[in-house]
Coordinates of C-alpha atoms in Angstrom, one line a residue:
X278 CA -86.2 -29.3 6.6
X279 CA -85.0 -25.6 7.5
X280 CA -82.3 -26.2 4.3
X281 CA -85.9 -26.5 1.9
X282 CA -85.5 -22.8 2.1
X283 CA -82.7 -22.9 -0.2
X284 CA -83.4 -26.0 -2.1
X285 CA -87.0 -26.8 -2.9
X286 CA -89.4 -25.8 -5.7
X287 CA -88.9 -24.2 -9.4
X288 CA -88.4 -20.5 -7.3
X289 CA -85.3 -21.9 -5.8
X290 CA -83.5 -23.1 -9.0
X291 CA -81.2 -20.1 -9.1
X292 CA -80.0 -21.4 -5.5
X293 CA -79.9 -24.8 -6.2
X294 CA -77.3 -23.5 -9.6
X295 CA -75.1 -21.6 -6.8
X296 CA -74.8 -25.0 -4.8
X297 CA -74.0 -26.8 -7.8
X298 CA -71.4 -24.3 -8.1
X299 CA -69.7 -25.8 -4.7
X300 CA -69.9 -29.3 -6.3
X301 CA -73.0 -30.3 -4.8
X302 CA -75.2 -33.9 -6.7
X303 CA -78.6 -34.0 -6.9
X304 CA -78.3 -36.6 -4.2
X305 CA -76.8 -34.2 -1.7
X306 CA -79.2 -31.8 -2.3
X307 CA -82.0 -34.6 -0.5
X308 CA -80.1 -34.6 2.4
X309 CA -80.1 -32.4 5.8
X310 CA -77.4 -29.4 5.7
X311 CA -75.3 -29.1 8.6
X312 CA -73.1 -26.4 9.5
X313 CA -69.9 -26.8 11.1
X314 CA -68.4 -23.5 12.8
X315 CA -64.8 -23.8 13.1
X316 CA -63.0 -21.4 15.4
X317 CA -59.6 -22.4 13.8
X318 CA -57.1 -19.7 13.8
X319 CA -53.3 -19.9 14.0
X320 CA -52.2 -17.6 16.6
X321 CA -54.3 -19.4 19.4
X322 CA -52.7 -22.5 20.4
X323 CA -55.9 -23.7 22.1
X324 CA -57.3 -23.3 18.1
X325 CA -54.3 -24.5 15.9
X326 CA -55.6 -27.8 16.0
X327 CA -59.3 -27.5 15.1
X328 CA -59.2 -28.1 11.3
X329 CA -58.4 -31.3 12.1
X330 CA -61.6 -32.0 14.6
X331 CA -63.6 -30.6 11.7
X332 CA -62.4 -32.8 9.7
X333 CA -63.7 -35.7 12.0
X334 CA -67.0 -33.6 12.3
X335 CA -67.8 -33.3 8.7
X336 CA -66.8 -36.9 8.6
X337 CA -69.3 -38.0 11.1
X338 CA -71.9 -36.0 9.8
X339 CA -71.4 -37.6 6.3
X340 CA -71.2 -40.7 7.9
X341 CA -74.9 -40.5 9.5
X342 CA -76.0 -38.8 5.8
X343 CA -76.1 -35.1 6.1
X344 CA -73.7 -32.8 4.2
X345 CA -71.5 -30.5 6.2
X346 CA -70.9 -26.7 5.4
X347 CA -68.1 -25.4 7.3
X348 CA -67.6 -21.5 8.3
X349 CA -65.4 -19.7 10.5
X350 CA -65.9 -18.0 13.8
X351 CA -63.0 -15.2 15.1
X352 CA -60.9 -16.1 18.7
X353 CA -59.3 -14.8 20.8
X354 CA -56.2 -15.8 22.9
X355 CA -56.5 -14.1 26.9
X356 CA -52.8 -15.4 27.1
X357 CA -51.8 -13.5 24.5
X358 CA -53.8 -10.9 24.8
X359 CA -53.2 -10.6 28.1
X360 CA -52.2 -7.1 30.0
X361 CA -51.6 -5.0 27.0
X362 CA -54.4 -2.8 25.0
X363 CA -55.7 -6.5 23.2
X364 CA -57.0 -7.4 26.6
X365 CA -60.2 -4.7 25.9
X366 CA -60.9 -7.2 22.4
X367 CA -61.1 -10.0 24.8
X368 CA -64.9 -9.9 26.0
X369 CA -65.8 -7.7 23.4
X370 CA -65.4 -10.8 20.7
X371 CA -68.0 -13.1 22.6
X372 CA -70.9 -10.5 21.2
X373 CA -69.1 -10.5 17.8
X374 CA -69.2 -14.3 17.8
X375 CA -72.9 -14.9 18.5
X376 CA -73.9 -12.3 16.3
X377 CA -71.5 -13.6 13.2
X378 CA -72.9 -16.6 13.8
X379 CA -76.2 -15.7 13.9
X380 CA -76.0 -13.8 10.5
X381 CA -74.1 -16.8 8.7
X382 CA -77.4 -19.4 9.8
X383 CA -79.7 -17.6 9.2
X384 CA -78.6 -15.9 5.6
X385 CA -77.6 -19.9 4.9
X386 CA -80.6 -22.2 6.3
X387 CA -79.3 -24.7 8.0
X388 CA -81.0 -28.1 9.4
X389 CA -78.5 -28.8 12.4
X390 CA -75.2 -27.1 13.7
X391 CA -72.4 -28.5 14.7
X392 CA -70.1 -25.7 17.1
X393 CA -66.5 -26.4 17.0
X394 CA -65.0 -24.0 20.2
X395 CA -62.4 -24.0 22.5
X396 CA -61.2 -20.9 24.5
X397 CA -63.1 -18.5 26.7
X398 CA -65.3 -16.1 25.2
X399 CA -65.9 -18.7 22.3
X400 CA -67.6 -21.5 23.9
X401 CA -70.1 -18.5 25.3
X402 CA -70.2 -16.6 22.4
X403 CA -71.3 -19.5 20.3
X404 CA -73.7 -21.0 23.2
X405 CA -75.6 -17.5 23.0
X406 CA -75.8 -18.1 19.1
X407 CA -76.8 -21.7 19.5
X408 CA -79.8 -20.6 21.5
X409 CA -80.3 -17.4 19.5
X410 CA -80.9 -19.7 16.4
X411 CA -82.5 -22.6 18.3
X412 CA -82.6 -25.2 15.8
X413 CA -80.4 -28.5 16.0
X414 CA -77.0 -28.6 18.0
X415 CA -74.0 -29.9 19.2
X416 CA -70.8 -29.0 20.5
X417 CA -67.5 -30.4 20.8
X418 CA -64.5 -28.7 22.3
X419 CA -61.0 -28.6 20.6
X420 CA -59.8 -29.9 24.5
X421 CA -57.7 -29.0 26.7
X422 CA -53.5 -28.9 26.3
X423 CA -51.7 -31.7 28.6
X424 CA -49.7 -30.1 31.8
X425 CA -46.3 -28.6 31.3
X426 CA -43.7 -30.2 33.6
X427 CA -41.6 -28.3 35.9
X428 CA -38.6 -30.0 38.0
X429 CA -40.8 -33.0 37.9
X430 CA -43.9 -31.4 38.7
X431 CA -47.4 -30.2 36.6
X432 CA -47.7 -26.8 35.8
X433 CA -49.8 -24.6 34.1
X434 CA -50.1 -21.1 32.5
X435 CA -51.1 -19.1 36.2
X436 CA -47.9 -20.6 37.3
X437 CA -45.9 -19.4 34.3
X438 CA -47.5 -15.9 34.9
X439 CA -46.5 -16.1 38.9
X440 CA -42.7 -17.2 37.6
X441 CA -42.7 -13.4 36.4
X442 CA -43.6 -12.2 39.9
X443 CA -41.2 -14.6 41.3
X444 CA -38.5 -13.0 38.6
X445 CA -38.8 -9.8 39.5
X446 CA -38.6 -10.7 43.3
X447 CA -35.3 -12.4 42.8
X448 CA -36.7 -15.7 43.2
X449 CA -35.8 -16.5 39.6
X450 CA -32.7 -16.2 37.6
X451 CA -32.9 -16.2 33.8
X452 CA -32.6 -19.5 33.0
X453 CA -35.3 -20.3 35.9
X454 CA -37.4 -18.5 33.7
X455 CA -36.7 -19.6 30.5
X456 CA -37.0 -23.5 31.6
X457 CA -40.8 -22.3 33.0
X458 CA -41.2 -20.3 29.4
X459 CA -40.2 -23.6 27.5
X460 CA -42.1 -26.1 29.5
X461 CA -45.4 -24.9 30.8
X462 CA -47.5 -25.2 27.4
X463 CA -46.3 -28.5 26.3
X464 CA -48.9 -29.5 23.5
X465 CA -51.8 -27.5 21.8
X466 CA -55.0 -27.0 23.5
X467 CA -56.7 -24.9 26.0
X468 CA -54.6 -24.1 28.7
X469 CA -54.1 -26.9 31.3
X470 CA -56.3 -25.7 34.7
X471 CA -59.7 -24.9 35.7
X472 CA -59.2 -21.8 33.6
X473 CA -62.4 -20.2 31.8
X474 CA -62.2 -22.0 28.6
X475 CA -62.2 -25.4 30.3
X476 CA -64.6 -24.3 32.9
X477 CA -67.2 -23.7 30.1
X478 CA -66.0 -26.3 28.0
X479 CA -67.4 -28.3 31.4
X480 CA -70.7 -26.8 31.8
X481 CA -71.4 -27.3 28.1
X482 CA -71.5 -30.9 28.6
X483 CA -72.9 -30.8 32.2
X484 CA -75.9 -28.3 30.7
X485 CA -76.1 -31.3 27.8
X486 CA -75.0 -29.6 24.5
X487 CA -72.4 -31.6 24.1
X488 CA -71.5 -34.9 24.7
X489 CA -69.7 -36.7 28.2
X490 CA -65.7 -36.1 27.8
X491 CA -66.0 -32.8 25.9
X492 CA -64.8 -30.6 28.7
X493 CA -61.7 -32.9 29.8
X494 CA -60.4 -35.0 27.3
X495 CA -57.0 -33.6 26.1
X496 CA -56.8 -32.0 22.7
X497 CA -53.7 -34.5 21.3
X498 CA -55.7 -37.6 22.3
X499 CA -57.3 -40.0 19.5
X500 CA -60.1 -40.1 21.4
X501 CA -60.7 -36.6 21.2
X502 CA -61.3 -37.1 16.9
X503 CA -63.8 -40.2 18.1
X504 CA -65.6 -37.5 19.8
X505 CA -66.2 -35.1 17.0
X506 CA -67.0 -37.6 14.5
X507 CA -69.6 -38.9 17.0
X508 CA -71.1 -35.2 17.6
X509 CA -71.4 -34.8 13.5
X510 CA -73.4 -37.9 13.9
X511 CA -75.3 -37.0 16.9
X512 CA -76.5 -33.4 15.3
X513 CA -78.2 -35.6 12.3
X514 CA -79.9 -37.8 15.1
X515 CA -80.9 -34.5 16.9
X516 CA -82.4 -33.1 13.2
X517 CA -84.5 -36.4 12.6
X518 CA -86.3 -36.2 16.2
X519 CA -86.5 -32.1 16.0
X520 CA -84.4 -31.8 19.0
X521 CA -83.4 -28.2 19.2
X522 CA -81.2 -26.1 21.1
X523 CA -83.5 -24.7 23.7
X524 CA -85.2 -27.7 24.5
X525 CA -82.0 -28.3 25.8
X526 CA -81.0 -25.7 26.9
X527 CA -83.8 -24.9 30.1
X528 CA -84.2 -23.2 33.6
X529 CA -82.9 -26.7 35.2
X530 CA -80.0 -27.1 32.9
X531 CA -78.5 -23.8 33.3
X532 CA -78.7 -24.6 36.8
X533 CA -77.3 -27.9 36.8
X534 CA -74.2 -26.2 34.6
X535 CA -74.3 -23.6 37.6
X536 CA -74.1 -26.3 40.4
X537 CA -71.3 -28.5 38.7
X538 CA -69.2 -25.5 38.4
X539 CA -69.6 -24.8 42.5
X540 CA -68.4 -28.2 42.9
X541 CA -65.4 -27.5 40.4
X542 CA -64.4 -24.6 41.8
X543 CA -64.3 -22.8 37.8
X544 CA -63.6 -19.8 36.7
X545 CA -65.3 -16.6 38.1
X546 CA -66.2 -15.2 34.5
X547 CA -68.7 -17.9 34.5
X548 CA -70.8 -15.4 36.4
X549 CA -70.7 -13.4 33.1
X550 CA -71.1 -15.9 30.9
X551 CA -74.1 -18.4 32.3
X552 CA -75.9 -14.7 33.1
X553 CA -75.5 -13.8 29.3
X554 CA -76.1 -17.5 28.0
X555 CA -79.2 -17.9 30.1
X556 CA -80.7 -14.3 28.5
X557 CA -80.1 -15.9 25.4
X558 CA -82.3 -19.3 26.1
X559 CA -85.3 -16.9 28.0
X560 CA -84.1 -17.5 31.3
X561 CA -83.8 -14.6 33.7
X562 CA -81.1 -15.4 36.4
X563 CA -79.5 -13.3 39.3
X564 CA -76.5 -12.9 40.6
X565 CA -78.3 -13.9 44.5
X566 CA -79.7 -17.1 42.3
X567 CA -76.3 -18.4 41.5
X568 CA -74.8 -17.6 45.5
X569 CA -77.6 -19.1 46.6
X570 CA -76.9 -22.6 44.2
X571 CA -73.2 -21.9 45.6
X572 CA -74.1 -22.1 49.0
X573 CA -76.5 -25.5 48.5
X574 CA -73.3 -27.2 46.8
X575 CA -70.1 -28.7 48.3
X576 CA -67.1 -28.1 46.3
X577 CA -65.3 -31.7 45.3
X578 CA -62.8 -30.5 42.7
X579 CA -59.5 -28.7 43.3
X580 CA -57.7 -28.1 39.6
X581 CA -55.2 -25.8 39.3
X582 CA -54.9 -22.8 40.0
X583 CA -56.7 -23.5 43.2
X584 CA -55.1 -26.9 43.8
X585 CA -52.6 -29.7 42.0
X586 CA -54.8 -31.3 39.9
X587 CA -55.4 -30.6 36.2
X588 CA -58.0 -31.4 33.5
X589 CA -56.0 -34.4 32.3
X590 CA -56.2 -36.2 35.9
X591 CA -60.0 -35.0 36.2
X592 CA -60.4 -36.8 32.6
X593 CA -59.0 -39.9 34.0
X594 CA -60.9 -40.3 37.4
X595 CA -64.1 -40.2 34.8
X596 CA -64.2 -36.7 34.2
X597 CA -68.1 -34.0 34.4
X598 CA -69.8 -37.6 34.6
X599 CA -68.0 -38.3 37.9
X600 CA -68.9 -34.9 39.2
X601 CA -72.3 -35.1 38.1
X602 CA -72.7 -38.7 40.0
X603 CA -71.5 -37.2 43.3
X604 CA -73.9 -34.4 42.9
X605 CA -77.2 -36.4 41.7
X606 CA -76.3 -38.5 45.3
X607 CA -77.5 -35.4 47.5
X608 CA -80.0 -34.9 44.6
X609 CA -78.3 -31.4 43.6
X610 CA -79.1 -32.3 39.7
X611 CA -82.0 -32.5 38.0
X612 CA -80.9 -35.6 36.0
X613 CA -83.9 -36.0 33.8
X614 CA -83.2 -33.6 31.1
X615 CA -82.6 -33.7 27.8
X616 CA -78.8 -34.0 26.7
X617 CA -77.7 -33.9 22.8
X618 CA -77.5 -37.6 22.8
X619 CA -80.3 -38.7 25.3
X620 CA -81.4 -38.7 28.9
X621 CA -78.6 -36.7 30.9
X622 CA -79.6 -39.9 33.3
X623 CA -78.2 -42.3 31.2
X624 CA -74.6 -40.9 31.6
X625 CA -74.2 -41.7 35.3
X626 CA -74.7 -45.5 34.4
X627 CA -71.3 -45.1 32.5
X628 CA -69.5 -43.6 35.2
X629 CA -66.9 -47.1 36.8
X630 CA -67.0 -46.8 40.4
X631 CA -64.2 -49.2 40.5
X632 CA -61.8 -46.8 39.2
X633 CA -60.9 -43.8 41.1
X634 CA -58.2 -41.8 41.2
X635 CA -59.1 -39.1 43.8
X636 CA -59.5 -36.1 41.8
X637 CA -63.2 -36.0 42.3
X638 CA -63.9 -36.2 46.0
X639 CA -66.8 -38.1 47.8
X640 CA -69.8 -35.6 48.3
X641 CA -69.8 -36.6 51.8
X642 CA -66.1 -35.6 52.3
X643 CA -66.0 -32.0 49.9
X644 CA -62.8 -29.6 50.0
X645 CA -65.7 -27.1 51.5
X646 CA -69.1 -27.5 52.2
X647 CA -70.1 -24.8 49.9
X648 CA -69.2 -24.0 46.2
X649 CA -66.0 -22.4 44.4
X650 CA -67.3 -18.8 44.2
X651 CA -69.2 -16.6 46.1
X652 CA -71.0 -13.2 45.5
X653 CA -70.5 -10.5 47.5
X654 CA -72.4 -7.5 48.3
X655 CA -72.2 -4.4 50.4
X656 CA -71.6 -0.1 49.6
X657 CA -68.8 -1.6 47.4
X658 CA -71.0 -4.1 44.9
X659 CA -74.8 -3.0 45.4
X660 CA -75.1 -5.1 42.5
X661 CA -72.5 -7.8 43.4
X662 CA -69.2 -8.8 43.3
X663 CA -67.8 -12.4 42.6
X664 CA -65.0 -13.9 43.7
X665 CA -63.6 -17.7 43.4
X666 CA -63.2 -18.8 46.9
X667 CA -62.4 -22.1 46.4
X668 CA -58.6 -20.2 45.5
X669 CA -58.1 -18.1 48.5
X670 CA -56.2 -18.8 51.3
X671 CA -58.0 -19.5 54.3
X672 CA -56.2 -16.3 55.8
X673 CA -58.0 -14.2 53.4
X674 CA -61.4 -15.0 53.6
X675 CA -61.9 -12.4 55.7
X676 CA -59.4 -9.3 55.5
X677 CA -59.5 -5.9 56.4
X678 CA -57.2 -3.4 54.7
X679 CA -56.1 0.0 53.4
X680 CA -57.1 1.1 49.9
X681 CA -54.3 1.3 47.1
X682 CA -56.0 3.1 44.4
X683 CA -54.9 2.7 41.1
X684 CA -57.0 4.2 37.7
X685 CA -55.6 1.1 35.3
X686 CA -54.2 -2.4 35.5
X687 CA -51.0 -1.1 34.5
X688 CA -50.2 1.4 37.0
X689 CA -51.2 -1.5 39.9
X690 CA -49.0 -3.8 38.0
X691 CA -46.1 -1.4 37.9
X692 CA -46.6 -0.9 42.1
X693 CA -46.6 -4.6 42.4
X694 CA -43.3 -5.2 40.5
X695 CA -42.0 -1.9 42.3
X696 CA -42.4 -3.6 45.5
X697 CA -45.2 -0.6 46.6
X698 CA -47.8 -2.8 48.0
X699 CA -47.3 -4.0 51.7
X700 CA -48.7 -6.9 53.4
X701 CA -52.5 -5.8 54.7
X702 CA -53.0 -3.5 51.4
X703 CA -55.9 -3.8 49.8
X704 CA -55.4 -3.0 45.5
X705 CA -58.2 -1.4 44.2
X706 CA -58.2 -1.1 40.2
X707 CA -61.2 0.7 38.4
X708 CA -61.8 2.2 35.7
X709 CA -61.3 -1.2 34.2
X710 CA -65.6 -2.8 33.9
X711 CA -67.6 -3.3 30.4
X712 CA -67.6 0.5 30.1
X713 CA -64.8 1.9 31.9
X714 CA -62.2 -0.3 29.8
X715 CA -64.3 -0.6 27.7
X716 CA -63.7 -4.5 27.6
X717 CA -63.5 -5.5 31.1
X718 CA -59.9 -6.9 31.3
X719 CA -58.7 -9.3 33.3
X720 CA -56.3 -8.8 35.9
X721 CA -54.0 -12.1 35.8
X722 CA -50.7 -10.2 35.3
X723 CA -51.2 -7.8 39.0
X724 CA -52.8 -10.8 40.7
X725 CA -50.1 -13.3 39.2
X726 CA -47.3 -11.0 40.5
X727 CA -49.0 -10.7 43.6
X728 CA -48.6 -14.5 44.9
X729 CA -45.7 -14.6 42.7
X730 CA -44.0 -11.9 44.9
X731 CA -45.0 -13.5 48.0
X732 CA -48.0 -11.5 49.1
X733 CA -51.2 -13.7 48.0
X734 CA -51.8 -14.5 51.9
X735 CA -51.5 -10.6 52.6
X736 CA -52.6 -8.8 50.1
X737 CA -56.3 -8.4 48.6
X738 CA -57.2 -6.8 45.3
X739 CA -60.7 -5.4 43.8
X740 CA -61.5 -4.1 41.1
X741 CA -64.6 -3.4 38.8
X742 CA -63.0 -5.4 35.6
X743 CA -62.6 -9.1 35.9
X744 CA -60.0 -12.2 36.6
X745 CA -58.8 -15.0 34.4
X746 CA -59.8 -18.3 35.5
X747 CA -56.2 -19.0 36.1
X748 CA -56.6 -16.5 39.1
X749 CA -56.3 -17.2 42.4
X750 CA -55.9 -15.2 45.6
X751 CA -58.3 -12.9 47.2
X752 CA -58.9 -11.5 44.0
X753 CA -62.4 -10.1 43.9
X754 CA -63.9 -9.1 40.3
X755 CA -66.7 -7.5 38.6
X756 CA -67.9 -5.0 41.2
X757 CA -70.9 -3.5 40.0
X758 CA -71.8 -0.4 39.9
X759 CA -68.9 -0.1 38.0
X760 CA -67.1 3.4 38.2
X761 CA -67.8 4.3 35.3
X762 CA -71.6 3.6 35.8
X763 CA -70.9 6.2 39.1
X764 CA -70.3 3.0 41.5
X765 CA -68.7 3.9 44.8
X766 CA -65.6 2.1 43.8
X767 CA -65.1 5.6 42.0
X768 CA -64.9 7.2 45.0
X769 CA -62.5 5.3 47.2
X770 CA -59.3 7.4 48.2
X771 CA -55.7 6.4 48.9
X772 CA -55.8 5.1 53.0
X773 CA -59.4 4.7 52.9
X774 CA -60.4 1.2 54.9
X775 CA -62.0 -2.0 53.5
X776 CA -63.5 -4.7 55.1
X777 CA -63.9 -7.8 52.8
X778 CA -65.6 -11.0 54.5
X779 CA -66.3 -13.9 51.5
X780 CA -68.2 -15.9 54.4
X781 CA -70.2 -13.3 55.1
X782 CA -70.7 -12.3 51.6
X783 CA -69.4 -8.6 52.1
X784 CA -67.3 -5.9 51.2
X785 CA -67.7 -2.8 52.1
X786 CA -66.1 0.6 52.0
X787 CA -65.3 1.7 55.8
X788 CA -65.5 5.6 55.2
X789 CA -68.5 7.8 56.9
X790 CA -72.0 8.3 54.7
X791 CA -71.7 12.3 55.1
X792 CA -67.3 11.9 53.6
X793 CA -68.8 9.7 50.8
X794 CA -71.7 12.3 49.9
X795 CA -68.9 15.2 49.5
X796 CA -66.8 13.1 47.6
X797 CA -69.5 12.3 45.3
X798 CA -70.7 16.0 45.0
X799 CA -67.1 16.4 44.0
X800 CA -67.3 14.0 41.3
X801 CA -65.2 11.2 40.2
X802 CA -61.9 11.6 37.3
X803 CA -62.3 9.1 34.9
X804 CA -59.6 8.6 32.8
X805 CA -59.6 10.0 29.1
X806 CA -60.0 8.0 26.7
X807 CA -60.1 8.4 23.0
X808 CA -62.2 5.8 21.6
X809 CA -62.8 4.6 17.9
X810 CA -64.1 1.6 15.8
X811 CA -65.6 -1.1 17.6
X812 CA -64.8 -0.5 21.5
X813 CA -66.5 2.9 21.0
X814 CA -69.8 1.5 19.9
X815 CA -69.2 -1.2 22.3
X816 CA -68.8 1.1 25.1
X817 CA -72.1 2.9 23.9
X818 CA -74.4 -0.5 24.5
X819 CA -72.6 -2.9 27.2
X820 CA -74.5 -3.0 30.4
X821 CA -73.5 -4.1 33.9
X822 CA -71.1 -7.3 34.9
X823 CA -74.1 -8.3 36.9
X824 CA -76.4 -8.3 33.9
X825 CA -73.4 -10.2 32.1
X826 CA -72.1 -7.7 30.3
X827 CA -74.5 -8.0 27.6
X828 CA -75.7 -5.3 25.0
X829 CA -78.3 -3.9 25.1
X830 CA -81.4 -4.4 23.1

């Protein structure tokens, strides 16, 4: 066992006194050691809750005969954190995690890991760390929070953040707004939609780290504690057979987690993330890789933001097992892989045919016949650009506009609400990608207030930082070259045309080669910035959104 380390042989009898110190028998000492990271904090309500699924963890991993060592892991809430300064700690925290991690495994041999996550650059952050470590593990979600309830209807947080647009544009009155503020997040959990931290709560279990309902079944349910108590005791069946986190997690598994979130229609910062996870596990995939899985795969899930479905109705028409059955019918899945509990296979068999509630369409009858995001390229994105096209309106898929240039998410934000933008603008906002931010924010507020003010079938916005999952809209992310990297999107000017075309794949910048090349001569004015602590080394190391804003090495 990797735990003989600390535990075996006259040399180790100074450690074996420091685990007596935590209460430890001799008996315990025989067994496997588990750890159990806990992202419980209580200022994110997607984490308030997770002391109590490690609880059930520690007691399933007793139950099967290991001994559970919990530790902590930081996160962070984009809710919360959204549209102010805290927004550039938001992506930054996913390196911080994996690295934490990685120190507190490896300083503290462990046989198996249990990873306890929940919102958006957690699940990644500890997913880099599992495969970092590659030894033993599982993970189970905290789950997501139940729809808020709005005149009689769902809702969610990206419509609580389009209420604000509607506010400003008279569309609300104060107490419209304060019945949205009171009822949206009704229970703890991650937020309600196909947001990122459900997305990749999703692909977890689809990739087979964790086991079938941890992406979708709601945080206040009893049978979410079932399902940590039965990962503690699937980690000490995955330390007896030597099952280890890369075996897992391979080439075809990444791409079956990339293919089931094309037919979900998730979150476009899962181009960041499955890029960075895949470095992780020693598997090299492109930006053109993952269009090219988007364009072989029908989209058969609309969740909010893009449609009126939530996780709670995707849970109950059989949840990323359902998916995962429609997709293995045109053979889009490799099915025989390894999963933390068995053959991936042997999930479909589970999945009741006789109960369906619509949610998860029929692959022969998709929302579109191709997945929820695209890549685009052109003089704009060299690199790429993403954006989740499963959310735009079919009058913006291909748009053609003038640039509104704005140096920060603030000052677009402060246009929108100003009632500055006109229908046919196109909002461009840089200075606002892994370096420029630093932190690559997201942009829910400006997109939010976009829709929310009436203009998401008009209007188009770009920018070189990134989108929340709860993002919908022509809303075009992580254009690479950034501008702080010298990418053209540095150079566009006030007026200057657009052309975006998602079918297509495009967007480019409409201004003559021999204009651009004086411009550039010119040089770009990036915004000052005074830098210190942690976003100044960050800034230092991060490399491109199409590289998934990874450090470097």
């Amino acid at each position: 066992m990797n735990s003989d380390m600390l535990k075996k042989g006259y040399t180790r009898a100074p450690h074996r006194s420091l685990l007596k110190a935590l209460g430890l028998s001799d008996s315990e000492m025989e067994k496997p050691f588990i750890g159990v990271i806990n992202s419980f904090n209580e200022i994110v309500p997607g984490h308030i809750h997770l002391r109590e699924i490690a609880e059930c963890v520690k007691a399933g991993i007793r139950n099967a005969g290991g001994v559970p060592f919990e530790f902590p892991a930081i996160a962070v809430c984009d809710g919360l954190a959204m549209n102010h300064k805290g927004m550039k700690y938001s992506l930054v925290s996913r390196e911080l995690i994996a690295d934490s991690i990685e120190i507190m495994a490896t300083a503290h041999p462990f046989d198996g890991l249990v990873f306890i996550p929940n919102c958006d650059k957690v699940v990644p952050g500890m997913l880099m760390a599992a495969a970092r470590l590659n030894i033993p593990s599982v993970f189970v979600s905290g789950g997501p929070m139940l729809a808020g309830r709005i005149n009689g209807c769902k809702a969610g947080l990206s419509n609580m953040f389009e209420a604000v647009g509607k506010y400003a544009d008279g569309k609300l009155d104060d107490s419209g707004l304060r019945e949205w503020e009171e009822n949206t997040c009704p229970t703890c959990g991650s937020c309600s939609g196909m947001y990122t931290a459900n997305t990749m709560n999703c692909l977890t279990e689809a990739m087979g780290m964790a086991l079938p309902g941890n992406g979708t079944v709601p945080a206040v349910y009893s049978k979410r504690k079932i399902l940590a108590k039965t990962a503690g005791e699937t980690v000490m069946d995955l330390v007896q057979k030597g099952i280890c986190a890369k075996d897992i997690m391979t080439r075809d598994a990444i791409r079956n987690a990339l293919t089931v979130d094309m037919a979900l229609g998730g979150s476009s910062n899962t181009m960041l993330h499955m890029v960075a996870v895949a470095k992780e596990a020693g598997v090299e995939i492109s930006l053109r890789e993952i269009d090219a899985i988007s364009k072989a795969t029908p989209q058969i899930c609309k969740l909010s933001p893009a449609g009126e479905h939530y996780i709670e109705d995707l849970d109950a028409d059989g949840g990323i097992s359902r998916v995962m059955k429609e997709l293995a019918k045109k053979n889009l899945l490799n099915m025989r892989l390894t999963a933390v509990e068995g053959c991936l296979e042997d999930r479909l068999k589970a999945v009741d045919e006789s109960k369906r509630f619509g949610v998860v369409r029929d692959i022969e009858t998709p929302y579109r016949p191709d997945g929820g995001i695209a890549v685009l390229f052109g003089n704009l994105a060299e690199e790429g650009a993403v954006v989740k096209q499963g959310a735009v309106a079919p009058a913006m898929m291909r748009h053609t506009g003038k640039a509104r240039v704005f140096e920060s998410e603030e000052a677009a934000n402060e246009a929108i609400l100003g009632r500055k933008i006109q229908p046919g603008d196109v909002v461009v906002i840089r200075y606002e990608g892994p370096k420029g931010g630093p932190g690559m924010r997201e942009m829910l507020a400006p997109t939010s207030n976009i829709e929310g003010m009436g203009l998401g079938e008009q209007v188009a916005l770009i920018t070189d930082g990134r989108f929340s999952g709860a993002t919908k809209g022509a809303s075009i992310g992580h254009i690479s070259p950034e501008a702080a990297e010298g990418g053209l999107i540095a150079y566009v000017e006030e007026g200057d045309e657009i052309a975006i075309d998602i079918p297509a794949r495009s967007i480019c910048l409409k201004v003559d080669d021999a204009i651009l090349q004086k411009r550039k001569e010119k040089g770009a004015r990036a915004p000052r910035q005074e830098l210190t602590g942690y976003l100044k080394r960050y800034q230092k190391l991060v490399t491109s959104a199409s590289k998934g804003a990874v450090l470097t090495d």
